[in-house]
Each structure stands twice: as C-alpha cells, then as structure tokens.
Short mmCIF file of C-alpha atoms and ligand atoms in Angstrom, two decimals:
data_model
loop_
_atom_site.label_atom_id
_atom_site.label_comp_id
_atom_site.label_asym_id
_atom_site.label_seq_id
_atom_site.Cartn_x
_atom_site.Cartn_y
_atom_site.Cartn_z
CA MET A 13 138.56 97.09 103.38
CA PRO A 14 134.62 96.26 103.97
CA GLY A 15 133.16 95.38 100.89
CA ARG A 16 130.69 97.56 99.24
CA LEU A 17 126.81 97.95 98.98
CA ILE A 18 125.29 97.19 95.51
CA VAL A 19 121.97 98.21 95.11
CA VAL A 20 120.24 97.11 92.14
CA SER A 21 116.76 98.76 90.82
CA ASN A 22 114.89 98.64 87.92
CA ARG A 23 115.02 102.30 87.62
CA ILE A 24 118.37 104.36 88.59
CA PRO A 25 118.24 108.26 89.59
CA THR A 26 120.17 109.70 86.41
CA GLY A 27 119.95 113.46 88.27
CA GLY A 28 122.77 114.66 90.03
CA ALA A 29 120.99 115.33 93.26
CA THR A 30 119.19 112.67 95.30
CA ALA A 31 115.89 113.99 96.10
CA GLY A 32 112.73 111.64 96.09
CA GLY A 33 111.79 107.99 98.16
CA LEU A 34 114.49 105.26 97.62
CA ALA A 35 117.65 107.66 96.41
CA VAL A 36 117.36 109.23 99.82
CA ALA A 37 116.75 106.49 101.22
CA LEU A 38 119.64 104.38 100.01
CA HIS A 39 121.93 107.02 99.85
CA ASP A 40 123.77 106.83 103.42
CA GLY A 41 123.76 103.26 103.05
CA LEU A 42 125.66 103.67 100.05
CA ALA A 43 127.70 106.47 100.58
CA GLU A 44 129.33 104.93 104.12
CA ASN A 45 131.33 101.89 102.31
CA GLY A 46 131.75 103.28 98.80
CA GLY A 47 128.51 101.87 97.05
CA ILE A 48 127.64 100.87 93.90
CA TRP A 49 123.94 102.01 92.33
CA ILE A 50 122.96 99.69 89.22
CA GLY A 51 119.41 100.32 87.37
CA ALA A 52 118.26 100.71 84.12
CA HIS A 53 118.68 104.12 82.30
CA PRO A 54 115.31 105.73 81.58
CA GLU A 55 116.42 106.85 77.95
CA PRO A 56 117.16 104.43 74.85
CA GLY A 57 121.26 104.64 73.92
CA PRO A 58 123.17 102.52 72.08
CA GLU A 59 125.74 101.16 74.98
CA GLU A 60 125.84 97.74 75.49
CA GLY A 61 126.57 96.48 79.19
CA LEU A 62 126.88 98.71 82.22
CA PHE A 63 128.18 102.14 81.59
CA GLU A 64 129.07 105.13 84.47
CA ILE A 65 126.71 107.91 84.89
CA GLY A 66 128.04 109.45 87.93
CA SER A 67 130.44 108.63 90.86
CA ASP A 68 129.61 111.06 93.57
CA PRO A 69 129.41 110.21 96.48
CA TYR A 70 128.65 106.77 95.12
CA THR A 71 129.20 104.87 91.94
CA ARG A 72 126.04 104.89 89.25
CA LEU A 73 126.10 102.22 86.65
CA ALA A 74 123.19 101.96 84.08
CA PHE A 75 122.61 99.72 81.72
CA ARG A 76 119.85 100.39 78.70
CA LEU A 77 116.82 98.98 77.79
CA SER A 78 115.98 97.49 74.17
CA PRO A 79 112.38 98.34 72.86
CA GLU A 80 111.83 94.13 73.31
CA ASP A 81 112.81 95.05 76.90
CA TYR A 82 111.03 97.92 77.44
CA SER A 83 107.44 96.23 75.66
CA ASN A 84 107.84 92.64 77.12
CA TYR A 85 110.06 92.75 80.08
CA TYR A 86 109.01 96.04 81.99
CA LEU A 87 105.46 97.10 80.33
CA GLY A 88 104.84 93.27 79.77
CA PHE A 89 105.76 90.45 82.58
CA SER A 90 106.10 93.67 85.20
CA ASN A 91 103.35 95.44 84.75
CA SER A 92 101.02 93.42 83.22
CA VAL A 93 101.40 90.05 85.13
CA LEU A 94 103.49 90.69 88.29
CA TRP A 95 101.63 94.14 89.32
CA PRO A 96 97.78 92.78 88.71
CA LEU A 97 98.84 89.85 90.44
CA CYS A 98 100.18 91.37 93.83
CA HIS A 99 97.27 94.13 93.49
CA ARG A 100 94.70 91.23 93.65
CA ARG A 101 93.62 92.02 90.22
CA SER A 102 94.47 88.60 87.90
CA ASP A 103 91.31 89.61 85.83
CA LEU A 104 94.11 92.19 84.35
CA VAL A 105 96.75 89.66 84.29
CA ASP A 106 97.92 89.46 80.41
CA LEU A 107 99.59 86.36 79.84
CA ARG A 108 101.88 86.28 76.78
CA PRO A 109 104.98 83.87 76.37
CA GLU A 110 107.04 86.82 75.02
CA PHE A 111 106.31 88.79 78.33
CA TYR A 112 108.04 85.77 80.37
CA ASP A 113 110.67 84.97 78.01
CA GLN A 114 111.82 88.81 77.95
CA TYR A 115 111.56 88.93 81.78
CA LEU A 116 113.46 85.98 82.09
CA ALA A 117 116.07 87.33 79.32
CA LEU A 118 116.79 90.92 81.01
CA ASN A 119 117.29 89.35 84.37
CA GLU A 120 120.13 86.87 82.91
CA ARG A 121 121.55 89.56 80.90
CA LEU A 122 121.75 91.87 84.43
CA ALA A 123 122.97 88.79 86.21
CA ASP A 124 125.65 88.86 83.96
CA MET A 125 126.84 92.36 84.02
CA ILE A 126 126.12 92.52 88.31
CA ALA A 127 128.98 89.24 88.32
CA GLU A 128 131.55 91.07 86.35
CA VAL A 129 131.27 94.00 89.24
CA ALA A 130 130.24 91.83 92.35
CA ARG A 131 133.20 90.82 94.72
CA PRO A 132 132.97 88.40 97.16
CA ASP A 133 132.83 90.29 100.48
CA ASP A 134 130.17 92.84 98.71
CA ASP A 135 126.47 92.79 99.79
CA ILE A 136 123.84 93.00 96.94
CA TRP A 137 120.16 94.66 97.66
CA VAL A 138 117.65 93.76 95.17
CA HIS A 139 114.74 95.87 94.87
CA ASP A 140 110.83 94.95 93.83
CA TYR A 141 109.34 92.43 91.49
CA HIS A 142 110.89 93.83 88.22
CA LEU A 143 114.01 91.42 89.32
CA LEU A 144 113.02 88.46 91.04
CA PRO A 145 115.33 86.20 89.44
CA ILE A 146 118.52 88.31 89.78
CA ALA A 147 119.78 86.20 92.66
CA HIS A 148 119.02 82.78 91.37
CA ALA A 149 120.31 83.95 88.03
CA LEU A 150 123.73 85.34 89.93
CA ARG A 151 124.09 81.85 92.20
CA ALA A 152 124.26 80.16 88.95
CA ARG A 153 127.22 82.50 87.91
CA GLY A 154 129.06 81.66 91.13
CA VAL A 155 128.54 84.71 92.78
CA SER A 156 128.72 84.01 96.90
CA CYS A 157 128.12 87.27 98.53
CA LYS A 158 125.21 88.12 100.68
CA ILE A 159 121.98 89.13 98.62
CA GLY A 160 118.94 90.48 100.08
CA TYR A 161 115.87 91.34 98.53
CA PHE A 162 112.92 93.92 99.13
CA LEU A 163 109.46 93.86 97.72
CA HIS A 164 107.57 97.07 97.37
CA ILE A 165 103.97 95.97 96.66
CA PRO A 166 101.97 93.08 98.49
CA PHE A 167 103.24 89.77 98.18
CA PRO A 168 100.69 87.91 96.37
CA ALA A 169 98.01 85.40 98.05
CA LEU A 170 99.21 81.71 97.34
CA GLY A 171 96.23 80.76 95.16
CA ASP A 172 96.79 83.89 92.94
CA MET A 173 100.01 82.90 91.96
CA SER A 174 98.81 79.56 89.74
CA VAL A 175 97.93 82.44 87.02
CA LEU A 176 101.81 82.76 86.71
CA PRO A 177 103.50 80.25 83.78
CA ASP A 178 105.62 78.50 86.26
CA PRO A 179 104.50 79.75 89.51
CA GLY A 180 106.75 77.27 91.26
CA MET A 181 109.51 79.69 90.09
CA ILE A 182 108.57 82.38 92.95
CA ALA A 183 109.78 80.36 95.58
CA ALA A 184 112.95 79.15 93.64
CA TRP A 185 114.12 82.31 93.20
CA LEU A 186 113.64 83.98 96.43
CA ALA A 187 115.01 81.11 98.37
CA ALA A 188 118.39 82.00 96.43
CA TYR A 189 118.43 84.99 98.37
CA ASP A 190 119.85 85.44 101.95
CA LEU A 191 117.47 87.63 103.04
CA VAL A 192 114.00 88.47 101.32
CA GLY A 193 112.34 92.33 103.45
CA LEU A 194 108.48 92.14 102.80
CA GLN A 195 106.43 95.73 103.79
CA THR A 196 104.10 94.05 106.55
CA ARG A 197 103.81 90.96 108.88
CA ALA A 198 100.45 89.95 106.42
CA ASP A 199 103.28 89.87 103.52
CA THR A 200 105.97 87.91 105.55
CA ALA A 201 102.47 85.23 106.69
CA ARG A 202 101.90 85.08 102.69
CA CYS A 203 105.35 84.62 101.55
CA LEU A 204 105.56 81.52 104.09
CA GLU A 205 102.72 80.05 103.17
CA MET A 206 104.12 79.75 99.89
CA PHE A 207 106.94 78.22 101.34
CA ARG A 208 105.45 76.06 103.51
CA ALA A 209 103.37 74.45 100.77
CA ASP A 210 106.30 73.65 98.89
CA PRO A 211 107.83 70.23 99.22
CA ARG A 212 111.28 71.50 98.20
CA ALA A 213 110.81 73.89 101.42
CA GLU A 214 111.86 73.07 105.19
CA PRO A 215 110.62 76.48 107.16
CA PHE A 216 111.85 76.73 110.90
CA ALA A 217 109.86 78.68 113.75
CA ASP A 218 112.50 81.39 113.50
CA GLY A 219 110.89 82.39 110.26
CA SER A 220 114.19 81.16 107.93
CA ILE A 221 113.59 78.63 105.48
CA LYS A 222 115.86 75.76 104.44
CA PHE A 223 115.62 75.47 100.61
CA GLU A 224 117.51 72.70 98.73
CA GLU A 225 120.76 73.40 99.86
CA ARG A 226 120.12 77.45 101.44
CA LEU A 227 118.68 79.19 104.00
CA VAL A 228 116.95 82.33 103.00
CA ARG A 229 115.29 84.88 106.10
CA VAL A 230 111.91 86.31 105.56
CA ARG A 231 110.77 89.02 107.73
CA SER A 232 108.91 92.27 107.28
CA PHE A 233 110.36 95.95 107.12
CA PRO A 234 107.77 98.54 107.05
CA ILE A 235 109.12 101.51 104.35
CA GLY A 236 108.98 105.05 105.86
CA ILE A 237 109.67 108.71 104.57
CA ALA A 238 112.53 110.95 105.52
CA VAL A 239 110.24 112.72 108.45
CA ASP A 240 112.42 115.72 109.70
CA GLU A 241 113.10 116.52 105.71
CA PHE A 242 109.25 116.15 104.39
CA ARG A 243 108.30 118.19 108.29
CA GLN A 244 110.82 120.79 107.06
CA MET A 245 109.24 121.25 103.40
CA ALA A 246 106.03 121.42 104.48
CA ALA A 247 106.52 124.28 107.34
CA ASP A 248 104.34 127.49 106.44
CA ASP A 249 106.98 130.12 104.70
CA GLY A 250 104.28 132.25 103.57
CA THR A 251 103.48 130.78 100.73
CA ALA A 252 99.99 130.16 99.05
CA PRO A 253 100.43 126.94 97.26
CA PHE A 254 97.09 127.66 95.68
CA GLY A 255 97.51 131.26 94.39
CA SER A 256 94.88 133.35 94.76
CA GLU A 257 92.50 130.45 94.59
CA GLN A 258 92.44 129.07 97.97
CA PRO A 259 89.66 126.99 98.63
CA GLU A 260 87.83 127.25 101.85
CA GLU A 261 88.43 123.92 103.14
CA PHE A 262 89.86 120.90 101.15
CA VAL A 263 90.36 117.33 101.35
CA ILE A 264 93.71 115.80 99.74
CA GLY A 265 94.67 113.11 97.24
CA VAL A 266 97.90 112.46 96.01
CA ASP A 267 98.76 109.28 94.21
CA ARG A 268 100.38 107.94 90.84
CA LEU A 269 97.32 107.30 88.33
CA ASP A 270 97.01 103.77 89.21
CA TYR A 271 94.17 101.33 89.67
CA SER A 272 95.14 99.67 92.44
CA LYS A 273 95.05 103.34 94.41
CA GLY A 274 90.91 103.48 94.26
CA LEU A 275 90.51 106.75 92.81
CA PRO A 276 86.93 106.14 91.10
CA ASN A 277 85.43 105.04 94.34
CA ARG A 278 87.32 107.86 95.86
CA PHE A 279 85.92 110.36 93.89
CA ARG A 280 82.39 108.63 93.85
CA ALA A 281 82.60 108.41 97.87
CA PHE A 282 83.28 112.65 97.39
CA GLY A 283 79.91 112.74 95.40
CA GLU A 284 78.25 110.66 98.32
CA TYR A 285 79.49 113.05 100.62
CA LEU A 286 78.04 116.21 98.76
CA GLU A 287 74.63 114.47 97.96
CA HIS A 288 73.90 113.26 102.09
CA HIS A 289 76.85 114.94 104.55
CA ALA A 290 77.67 118.14 103.24
CA LYS A 291 74.43 120.32 104.08
CA GLY A 292 75.43 123.64 102.77
CA ARG A 293 79.54 122.96 103.60
CA ARG A 294 81.71 123.36 100.60
CA PRO A 295 84.48 121.37 100.91
CA CYS A 296 87.01 120.65 97.74
CA LEU A 297 88.51 117.71 96.78
CA LEU A 298 92.38 118.40 95.61
CA GLN A 299 93.66 114.95 93.77
CA VAL A 300 97.00 115.39 92.25
CA ALA A 301 97.41 112.05 89.80
CA PRO A 302 100.05 112.23 86.97
CA PRO A 303 99.84 109.66 84.79
CA SER A 304 101.93 106.11 84.93
CA ARG A 305 102.29 103.35 82.65
CA GLU A 306 99.60 105.01 79.86
CA VAL A 307 100.68 102.58 77.35
CA VAL A 308 98.90 99.93 79.27
CA GLU A 309 95.25 99.89 78.65
CA ALA A 310 94.26 99.18 82.04
CA TYR A 311 95.95 102.44 82.61
CA ARG A 312 93.91 104.29 79.63
CA GLN A 313 91.02 102.83 80.82
CA ILE A 314 91.14 104.13 84.61
CA THR A 315 91.95 107.82 83.39
CA GLU A 316 89.00 107.99 81.07
CA GLU A 317 86.74 106.87 84.21
CA LEU A 318 88.08 109.38 86.68
CA GLU A 319 87.65 112.19 84.01
CA GLU A 320 84.14 111.03 83.68
CA LEU A 321 83.20 110.63 87.65
CA SER A 322 84.93 113.73 87.90
CA GLY A 323 83.17 116.03 85.21
CA ARG A 324 80.02 114.17 86.38
CA ILE A 325 80.46 115.30 90.15
CA ASN A 326 81.43 119.01 89.46
CA GLY A 327 78.57 119.42 86.95
CA ARG A 328 75.55 118.48 89.41
CA TYR A 329 77.59 120.53 92.61
CA ALA A 330 79.75 122.71 91.08
CA GLN A 331 78.95 126.88 91.92
CA LEU A 332 80.46 129.78 90.14
CA ASP A 333 82.99 130.50 92.86
CA TRP A 334 82.91 126.58 93.67
CA THR A 335 84.64 123.62 91.88
CA PRO A 336 84.12 120.41 94.46
CA ILE A 337 86.71 118.12 92.68
CA ARG A 338 90.01 119.90 91.68
CA TYR A 339 91.93 117.03 89.71
CA ILE A 340 95.40 118.01 88.72
CA HIS A 341 96.67 115.18 86.13
CA ARG A 342 100.26 115.56 86.54
CA SER A 343 103.42 115.80 88.95
CA ILE A 344 103.65 118.40 91.33
CA ASP A 345 106.82 120.05 93.24
CA ARG A 346 107.19 117.94 96.31
CA GLY A 347 107.93 121.17 98.73
CA ARG A 348 104.41 122.37 97.63
CA LEU A 349 102.69 119.08 97.77
CA ALA A 350 104.11 119.17 101.60
CA MET A 351 102.61 122.54 101.99
CA LEU A 352 99.44 121.34 100.56
CA HIS A 353 99.06 118.55 102.62
CA ARG A 354 99.99 120.90 105.67
CA GLN A 355 96.74 122.87 104.86
CA ALA A 356 94.33 119.88 103.74
CA SER A 357 91.42 119.15 106.28
CA ALA A 358 91.68 115.44 105.40
CA CYS A 359 93.90 113.20 103.62
CA LEU A 360 91.72 110.12 101.47
CA VAL A 361 94.09 107.16 100.66
CA THR A 362 91.95 104.49 99.21
CA SER A 363 93.91 101.85 97.85
CA LEU A 364 92.62 98.69 96.90
CA ALA A 365 96.13 96.86 97.48
CA ASP A 366 99.02 98.77 98.06
CA GLY A 367 102.70 97.43 99.73
CA MET A 368 102.97 100.35 102.16
CA ASN A 369 101.44 103.78 100.76
CA LEU A 370 104.10 106.69 101.79
CA VAL A 371 101.29 109.44 100.86
CA ALA A 372 99.72 108.60 104.11
CA LYS A 373 103.18 109.09 106.06
CA GLU A 374 103.41 112.39 104.23
CA PHE A 375 100.80 113.50 105.34
CA VAL A 376 100.98 112.69 108.97
CA ALA A 377 104.38 114.05 108.84
CA ALA A 378 103.69 117.32 107.15
CA GLN A 379 100.32 118.44 109.71
CA LYS A 380 100.40 121.06 112.82
CA PRO A 381 100.73 119.02 116.08
CA GLU A 382 98.46 121.89 117.32
CA ASP A 383 95.48 121.49 114.87
CA PRO A 384 96.12 118.55 112.53
CA GLY A 385 94.35 117.32 109.76
CA VAL A 386 92.75 113.83 109.96
CA LEU A 387 94.26 110.50 107.75
CA ILE A 388 91.19 108.40 106.58
CA LEU A 389 93.29 105.26 105.15
CA SER A 390 92.17 101.97 103.50
CA ARG A 391 92.66 98.84 105.67
CA PHE A 392 94.29 97.24 102.17
CA ALA A 393 97.43 99.95 102.21
CA GLY A 394 100.11 98.13 104.33
CA ALA A 395 100.23 101.41 106.33
CA ALA A 396 97.11 100.54 107.96
CA GLU A 397 99.11 97.79 109.72
CA ASP A 398 100.91 100.14 112.29
CA MET A 399 98.31 103.29 111.81
CA THR A 400 95.60 102.07 113.59
CA GLU A 401 94.32 105.45 114.42
CA ALA A 402 93.94 106.82 111.12
CA LEU A 403 90.15 106.36 110.03
CA LEU A 404 90.53 102.97 108.34
CA VAL A 405 87.86 102.87 105.61
CA ASN A 406 87.17 100.11 103.67
CA PRO A 407 87.55 101.01 99.81
CA TYR A 408 84.83 99.23 98.58
CA ASP A 409 82.41 100.92 100.90
CA VAL A 410 81.50 104.17 99.15
CA GLY A 411 79.32 104.55 101.80
CA GLU A 412 80.98 104.33 104.66
CA MET A 413 84.54 106.49 103.00
CA ALA A 414 81.45 109.13 102.57
CA SER A 415 80.64 109.01 106.20
CA ALA A 416 84.62 108.97 107.20
CA ILE A 417 84.90 112.25 105.42
CA ASP A 418 81.98 113.82 107.27
CA ALA A 419 83.78 112.07 110.64
CA ALA A 420 86.98 113.95 109.73
CA LEU A 421 85.83 117.27 108.59
CA ASN A 422 84.22 117.28 112.05
CA MET A 423 86.05 115.58 114.37
CA PRO A 424 86.68 117.53 117.84
CA LEU A 425 90.39 119.13 117.92
CA GLU A 426 91.42 116.76 121.16
CA GLU A 427 90.33 113.23 119.17
CA ARG A 428 92.32 114.68 115.94
CA GLN A 429 95.47 115.51 118.24
CA ARG A 430 95.01 112.41 119.73
CA ARG A 431 94.76 110.16 116.48
CA HIS A 432 97.82 112.39 114.96
CA GLN A 433 100.08 111.52 117.73
CA SER A 434 99.44 108.11 117.32
CA CYS A 435 99.90 107.86 113.77
CA LEU A 436 103.04 110.16 113.69
CA ARG A 437 104.70 107.75 116.32
CA ALA A 438 104.46 104.88 113.84
CA VAL A 439 105.81 107.34 110.97
CA GLU A 440 108.51 108.16 113.23
CA ASN A 441 109.56 104.75 114.11
CA SER A 442 109.64 103.48 110.33
CA ASP A 443 111.79 106.92 109.52
CA ILE A 444 113.38 105.66 105.74
CA SER A 445 116.98 106.08 107.89
CA LEU A 446 116.03 102.83 110.35
CA TRP A 447 114.13 100.84 107.40
CA THR A 448 117.71 101.17 105.64
CA SER A 449 120.09 100.46 108.72
CA GLN A 450 117.50 97.76 109.80
CA PHE A 451 117.47 95.82 106.46
CA LEU A 452 121.19 96.19 105.99
CA GLN A 453 121.70 95.06 109.37
CA ALA A 454 119.69 92.26 109.02
CA LEU A 455 121.30 90.96 106.04
CA ALA A 456 124.80 91.23 107.64
CA ARG A 457 123.48 88.60 110.55
CA CYS A 458 122.69 86.31 107.48
CA PRO A 459 125.20 83.07 107.73
CA GLY A 460 125.76 83.72 103.79
CA THR A 461 126.34 80.59 101.28
CA MET A 462 127.31 78.43 104.07
CA THR A 463 126.61 74.69 103.24
CA MET A 464 123.64 73.14 104.55
CA SER A 465 125.78 71.00 106.45
CA ALA A 466 127.58 72.84 108.78
CA ARG A 467 124.52 74.38 109.74
CA SER A 468 123.58 71.22 111.25
CA THR A 469 122.84 73.10 114.54
CA HIS A 470 120.08 74.59 113.35
CA LYS A 471 117.84 72.16 113.97
CA ARG A 472 114.19 72.26 112.62
CA ARG A 473 112.07 73.39 115.72
CA GLU A 474 108.63 72.76 114.55
CA SER A 475 106.53 73.57 111.45
CA VAL A 476 105.66 77.71 111.25
CA ALA A 477 101.73 77.18 111.69
CA ASP A 478 101.52 79.96 113.34
CA THR A 479 103.31 83.16 111.69
CA THR A 480 102.49 85.53 114.12
CA GLY A 481 105.18 84.83 115.97
CA VAL A 482 107.66 85.21 112.97
CA GLU A 483 108.26 88.63 112.58
CA SER A 484 109.65 89.55 115.81
CA SER A 485 111.57 86.33 116.35
CA ILE A 486 113.94 86.86 113.25
CA GLY A 487 116.84 89.39 112.57
CA THR A 488 117.16 89.33 116.88
P1 ADQ B 521 104.16 103.93 94.56
O1 ADQ B 521 102.73 103.17 94.49
O2 ADQ B 521 104.13 104.92 93.74
O3 ADQ B 521 105.39 103.09 95.52
P2 ADQ B 521 103.49 105.43 97.33
O4 ADQ B 521 104.14 104.94 98.30
O5 ADQ B 521 102.53 106.49 97.81
O6 ADQ B 521 102.96 104.62 96.01
O7 ADQ B 521 104.76 106.73 96.89
C1 ADQ B 521 104.58 107.51 96.14
C2 ADQ B 521 105.33 108.73 96.22
O8 ADQ B 521 105.52 109.42 95.13
C3 ADQ B 521 105.28 109.35 97.35
O9 ADQ B 521 106.25 110.16 97.84
C4 ADQ B 521 104.32 110.70 96.75
O10 ADQ B 521 104.74 111.64 97.29
C5 ADQ B 521 104.91 110.80 95.49
N1 ADQ B 521 103.89 111.31 94.55
C6 ADQ B 521 103.19 110.76 94.10
N2 ADQ B 521 102.03 111.59 93.37
C7 ADQ B 521 102.76 112.66 93.17
C8 ADQ B 521 102.81 113.50 92.43
N3 ADQ B 521 101.76 114.01 91.89
N4 ADQ B 521 103.63 114.52 92.44
C9 ADQ B 521 105.03 114.59 92.87
N5 ADQ B 521 105.14 113.27 94.16
C10 ADQ B 521 104.01 112.64 93.90
C11 ADQ B 521 105.60 101.83 95.75
C12 ADQ B 521 104.47 100.61 96.30
C13 ADQ B 521 104.06 101.15 97.47
C14 ADQ B 521 105.25 101.41 98.71
C15 ADQ B 521 106.40 102.33 97.67
C16 ADQ B 521 107.61 102.53 98.90
O11 ADQ B 521 103.22 101.16 95.30
O12 ADQ B 521 102.85 100.33 98.10
O13 ADQ B 521 104.84 102.64 99.77
O14 ADQ B 521 106.79 101.79 96.58
O15 ADQ B 521 107.80 101.20 99.16
#
C-alpha cells in the first residue's frame, strides 16, 4: 500500500465542504491516497493532542492552541515578527522573548503529535511561516519520511534576517526538509543566497544544498487558482451583485486588510486619478477588505488610516448620486465576488510585498475574453513575475498608479484583449491542480533520507554564482 500524504498547516478547514483556496488545492492530493490534514482548530477547547474533526474524504486531525499559543506563537512570533520581516517591514517587527519561546514550544509539541501519526512511507507537506521548524523537530524524533515545505509569503532578504533572535536557524530548519517550495524565482534566489552565505551549507548547481548530513532541494512553484471553478462562478446568470446601486463603471480591489497590500497608496492613487485625470467621468473604486489580525497594533492603525482616507476622498468628490470610494470592511461571498470581478473595468493590486496574490489571478479568470477588464498589478506581487502583460506599477508611486487607472479605463479593446490573453495563459499555466501535483511529484523525486556517503556521486559542480538557471534545472 502506498504511503499517505500528511498535510500540516497552521489552520485546518473545520467546515464539511472544501470550498476555498488551499483546501481545494490539496483536496485531490489528499483524497487520492487516503490523506491526513493536521492543523490548529480555530476555537479554544479542552482536548490535548490531536482529535479527529472529519474523515471524509480524508482524515482531518485538529489540535487546540492555548491562549499563550495564540498570543505568542500566532499573533506574536508568526504575525508580529515573521510576517513583517518577510514583507520588508522590519520596522514593524516586535521582538519579545516569550514570542520566540512559544513559537519553538508549539512547533515542538506539534512535532510530538505528528511523530505519533506518521509512518516511514508517508510524505509530509508542511505549509507556511508558522511552522518553519517542524521538519527539524521531526528529524530529532527520528522521523525519516520525505518532508516538503511551501512558503506562501515572500522569502526574506538575507540582510533583513539579522533582526531575528537566532538568524542561522532559518537555514538549519529549512535544511531538514527534502524539498523547499517558494512562490517565485526571485524567492528561490534569495533562499539560495542565504544558503550560500552559510558556512554549514554546500550548494550544488542544480539548486540542491548539502547541509551537514542532509540534502535539500529548493525551487519555485508559483501557486494558482482553480481556474474553471472561478470562471464558472463569475459567469453572468442575471444576478445584479450591486442590487439597484450599480455604478456606471468601477475599479475593484479585494484584499485582507493588511499593511502589505498597499491600500492607503491605492486610495491616494484613486484620489489623484479623480483630481487630475477623471475630467467629468465618474468611476467608483469598490474596495472589499475584510478585517484581519485586528488585535495587532499595526493592523488597527491601517484600519483607521483607510477610514480616514476614504472619508476624506469621498468628502471632496462625492455627489448626491455618486460615492467615489465604496469601502466594504467585511467578507463577501466568493460567488458574488467573482461576478463583481467580471463586471469591473479594472482591478487594482497594489501590494508592497506579496508572495503571489491570488486576487490578481481570480480577476483575470473572471473576465469576458471578448471584452475584458484590465489588471493593474504591483511589481512587488509574486504574480507579476509571470503576468508581465498586466499594467505593472510601482505601488510607492501614487502618480504612476493614477496614470495607470486612467490608461486602464481608456484602453482600446484590442489592447485589452491582447493583454488579457497573455495574463490568462499565465493563470492557466499555474492552475492549482497543476501546482499540487507538481509539488508532490517533485517531492516524490527527492532521494529521501540517504546518508551523504550514499550520495557521493552527487558531485559538487560549481558554486551557484548565477541563480537564474536554478529553477529550470531542478526537478527534471
Ligand atoms: P493572502 O495574503 O490572504 O494569501 P491572496 O493571495 O490575495 O492573499 O489570497 C486571498 C484569498 O482570499 C483570495 O482567494 C481572495 O479572493 C480571498 N478574499 C480576499 N478578500 C476577500 C473578501 N473580502 N471576501 C471573500 N474572499 C476574499 C497568502 C499570501 C499570498 C499568496 C496566498 C496563497 O499572502 O501572497 O498568494 O497566501 O499562497
């Protein structure tokens, strides 16, 4: 009997259905070989250790976070240290010893739980920055399965890592995996730069790294969406998503309310557009931004800033029958969101840093090919690496973004079609089902926990001075 796939993530879906990004992404891989998904239950509760919350079509095992875990591991080290660090906001890093201690303690406790469940022929796939040390902790417990890791957010710059309590641990933690997956080629280059700078690491030209007695492979796997599913949700079934309040034309923005998404600059750019470019035209900016991590101070601040900015811009430009910025501070049903994308003339993605940005891909998938809207996309979103025919903008340059809004709203049909076709190809090439299978196939091809002497044929070819060739040469 083949081994099972064990997925480990910070959160586990608790509903019966598998709707939504990662759940959909991993569903097939999990269902195929009788998989297990392990993650933290969103609610507090009395259980110690793993407990089953569902077994169809795969087993879901949850664990509880204690109040200390929630404050210090989740809000603390994960979201007040690693998140800002990886999103180039070292100024927001909040370093407290209890954050790091609890991060290590939670990962050790979770490793105990996984070690009880895992069998040698299983493959384990760990997700995201909350769980960087899991493979290292599992190896210390004698777990020899293949373990893959995927980082959903940007890989930090080498220099920025010095703010961490023990920066050298990132390389040691990652080296305990067999495969490290990152969103983009630029992330891969930064990760390899970290290994090259580490005297314990010996990088090979194919993107694998010998680190003490282990071999780890690093490559990019740009994440995508379930293209057909989103396209079908967007299809016009006669529903009017705005009800009777349909604006004449609108630009859409959809984001978790996070400082990495560049929302204040987006609002300012829309204000600049109205001031200098609109010339009597009355488009609306529809911004859907549900709250996120509101107890963290930096998130409270940005919430206030956006309320103040939208109030100021609306106060200046609104008319009796026109509200320039419609700012919706809550979640919207995905079906309705898809229809809104389809009706929008343009989409604004203005991230200051972003692992990929799935909203950009959802907007492109939702368009009518014969009359598509225009994607305005930050150069700093991972999605920009392959969606080069979007209107790429510098999100720090408000004037450039205002001009891009103007260009998008005036773009000739032929140009819109050409740009959309190119972006759509990129979206289809990274469909989520391909993403899952490509990662799992690459993990399957990893040699596993052989000793280094058994790999003596794997000669060091040359130091990886040029990382541009790394991505394509691995995993073949
Ligand atoms: P996020 O930072 O959450 O994800 P993103 O990639 O845009 O960012 O994904 C957000 C998802 O939530 C999208 O599917 C979007 O439609 C949905 N969503 C956002 N706002 C919503 C709303 N108001 N109502 C309903 N749905 C909403 C992290 C990383 C990203 C990376 C993804 C996946 O930060 O860079 O692309 O993981 O790896």
